[in-house]
Short mmCIF file of C-alpha atoms in Angstrom, two decimals:
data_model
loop_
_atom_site.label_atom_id
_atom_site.label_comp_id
_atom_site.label_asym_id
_atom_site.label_seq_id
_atom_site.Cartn_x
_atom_site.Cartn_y
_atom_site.Cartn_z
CA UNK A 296 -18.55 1.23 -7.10
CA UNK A 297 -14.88 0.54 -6.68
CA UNK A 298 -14.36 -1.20 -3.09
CA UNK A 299 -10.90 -2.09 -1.65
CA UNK A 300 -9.98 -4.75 1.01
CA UNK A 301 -7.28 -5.32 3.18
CA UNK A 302 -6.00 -8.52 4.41
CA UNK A 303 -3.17 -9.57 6.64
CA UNK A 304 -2.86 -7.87 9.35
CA UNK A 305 -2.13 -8.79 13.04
CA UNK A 306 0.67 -8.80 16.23
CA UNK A 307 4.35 -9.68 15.48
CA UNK A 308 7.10 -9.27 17.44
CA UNK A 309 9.86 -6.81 16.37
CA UNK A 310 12.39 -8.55 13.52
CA UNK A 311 9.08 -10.57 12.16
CA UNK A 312 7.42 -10.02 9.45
CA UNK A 313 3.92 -9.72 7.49
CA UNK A 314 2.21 -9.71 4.88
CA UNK A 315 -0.77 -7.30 3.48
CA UNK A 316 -2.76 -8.00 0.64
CA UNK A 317 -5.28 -5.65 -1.11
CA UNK A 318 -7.97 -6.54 -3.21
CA UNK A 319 -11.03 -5.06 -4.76
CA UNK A 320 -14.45 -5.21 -5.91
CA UNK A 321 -16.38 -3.81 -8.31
CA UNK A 322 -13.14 -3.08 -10.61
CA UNK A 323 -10.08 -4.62 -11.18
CA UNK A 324 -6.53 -3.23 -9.85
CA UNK A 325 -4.91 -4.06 -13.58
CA UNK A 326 -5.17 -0.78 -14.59
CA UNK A 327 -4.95 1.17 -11.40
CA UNK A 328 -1.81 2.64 -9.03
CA UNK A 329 -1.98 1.45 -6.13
CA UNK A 330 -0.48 2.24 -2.82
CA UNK A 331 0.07 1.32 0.80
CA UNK A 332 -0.92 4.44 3.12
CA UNK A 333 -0.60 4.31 6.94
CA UNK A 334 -1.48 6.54 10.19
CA UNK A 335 -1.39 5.89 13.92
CA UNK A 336 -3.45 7.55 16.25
CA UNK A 337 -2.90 11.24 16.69
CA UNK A 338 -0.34 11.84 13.66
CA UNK A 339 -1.31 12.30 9.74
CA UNK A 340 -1.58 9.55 7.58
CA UNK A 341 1.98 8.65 5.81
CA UNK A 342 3.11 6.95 2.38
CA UNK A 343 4.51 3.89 2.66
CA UNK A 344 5.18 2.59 -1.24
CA UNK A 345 2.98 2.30 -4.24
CA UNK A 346 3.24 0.28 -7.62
CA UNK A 347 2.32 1.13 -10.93
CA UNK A 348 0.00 -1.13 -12.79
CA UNK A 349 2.34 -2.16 -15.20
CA UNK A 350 4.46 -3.50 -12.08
CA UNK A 351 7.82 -2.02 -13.23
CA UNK A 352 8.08 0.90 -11.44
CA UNK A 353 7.73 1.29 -7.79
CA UNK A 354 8.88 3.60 -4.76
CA UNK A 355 9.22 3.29 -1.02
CA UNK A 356 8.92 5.64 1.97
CA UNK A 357 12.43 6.19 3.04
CA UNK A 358 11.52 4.36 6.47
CA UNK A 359 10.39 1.12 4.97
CA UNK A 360 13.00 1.27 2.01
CA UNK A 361 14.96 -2.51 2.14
CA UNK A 362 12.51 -3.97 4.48
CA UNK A 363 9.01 -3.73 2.63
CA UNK A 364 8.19 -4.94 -1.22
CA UNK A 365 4.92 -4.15 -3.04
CA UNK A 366 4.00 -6.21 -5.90
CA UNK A 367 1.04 -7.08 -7.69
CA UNK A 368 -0.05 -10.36 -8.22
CA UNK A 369 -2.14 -10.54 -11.81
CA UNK A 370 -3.38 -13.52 -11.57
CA UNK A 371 -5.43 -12.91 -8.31
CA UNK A 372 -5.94 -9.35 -9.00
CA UNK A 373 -4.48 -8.42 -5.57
CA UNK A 374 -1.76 -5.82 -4.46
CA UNK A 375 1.27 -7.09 -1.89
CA UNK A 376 2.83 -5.43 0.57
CA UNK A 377 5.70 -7.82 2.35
CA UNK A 378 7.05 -6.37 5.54
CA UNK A 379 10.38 -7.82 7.05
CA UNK A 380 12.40 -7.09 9.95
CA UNK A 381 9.49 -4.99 11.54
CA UNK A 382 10.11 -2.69 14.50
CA UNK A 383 7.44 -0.75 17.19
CA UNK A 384 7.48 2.38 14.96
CA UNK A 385 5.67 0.18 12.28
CA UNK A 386 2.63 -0.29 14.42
CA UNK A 387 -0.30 1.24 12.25
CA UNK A 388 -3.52 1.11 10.58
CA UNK A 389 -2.13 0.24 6.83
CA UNK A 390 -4.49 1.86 4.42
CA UNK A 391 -4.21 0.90 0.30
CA UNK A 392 -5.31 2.92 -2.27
CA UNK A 393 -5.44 3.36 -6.05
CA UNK A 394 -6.83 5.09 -8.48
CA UNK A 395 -7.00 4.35 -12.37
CA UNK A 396 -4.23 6.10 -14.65
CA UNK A 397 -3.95 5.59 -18.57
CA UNK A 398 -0.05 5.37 -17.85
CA UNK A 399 1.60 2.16 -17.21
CA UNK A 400 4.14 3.60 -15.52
CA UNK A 401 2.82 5.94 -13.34
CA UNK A 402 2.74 6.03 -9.56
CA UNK A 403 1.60 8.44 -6.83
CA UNK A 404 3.27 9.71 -4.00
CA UNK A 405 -0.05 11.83 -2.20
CA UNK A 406 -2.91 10.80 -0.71
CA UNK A 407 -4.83 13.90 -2.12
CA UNK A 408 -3.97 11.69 -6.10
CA UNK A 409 -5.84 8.63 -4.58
CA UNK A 410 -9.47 8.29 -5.09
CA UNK A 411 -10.36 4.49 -3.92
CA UNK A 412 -9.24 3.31 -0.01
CA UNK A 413 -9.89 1.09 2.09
CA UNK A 414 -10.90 0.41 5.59
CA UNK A 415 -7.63 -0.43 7.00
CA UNK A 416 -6.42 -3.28 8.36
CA UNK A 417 -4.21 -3.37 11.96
CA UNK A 418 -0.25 -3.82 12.03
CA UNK A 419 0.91 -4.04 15.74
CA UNK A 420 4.81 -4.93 16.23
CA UNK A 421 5.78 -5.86 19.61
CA UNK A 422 9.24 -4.86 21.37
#
């Protein structure tokens, strides 16, 4: 059974930045999407980027776009997601996800494509 982990999380102030990792057990992320998810209490859970497996295609919610990077990191099998310049509205429980595709280039926008998440793992920005 395919488990994801997050890793990174914590309190920044606003114009800091952090970084998330996502790894997982049981399988390996070469051959998945994967994505960076997030919700805060009482509002739906949003896409924030994802990355193809073959690394060369990616996208970004138009609210992180120029300030957050995913990338993958073959070697350790784990998934990236660098935040700069961070503000209040980033303050969320940052979800990743993935699911395995035959297509290199492939990525996915919905949560509904996803079939592997995590447990989440605390972003709180400071003002």
């Amino acid at each position: 059974q395919v488990q994801l982990v997050e890793s990174g999380g914590g309190l920044v102030q606003a114009g800091g930045s952090l970084r998330l990792s996502c790894a997982a057990s049981g399988s390996t992320l070469s051959r998945m999407v994967v994505g960076w998810f997030r919700q805060t209490p009482g509002k739906d859970r949003e896409f924030v980027a994802t990355i193809a497996w073959g690394g060369l295609n990616s996208y970004y919610a138009n609210s992180v776009k120029g300030r957050f990077t995913i990338s993958r990191d073959n070697a350790k099998d784990t998934v990236q997601l660098q935040m700069n310049n961070l503000t209040p509205e980033d303050t969320a429980v940052y979800y990743c996800a993935a699911i395995e595709i035959r297509y290199s280039d492939y990525i996915f926008l919905r949560q509904e494509e996803y079939n592997y998440w995590g447990q989440g793992t605390q972003v709180t920005v400071s003002s």
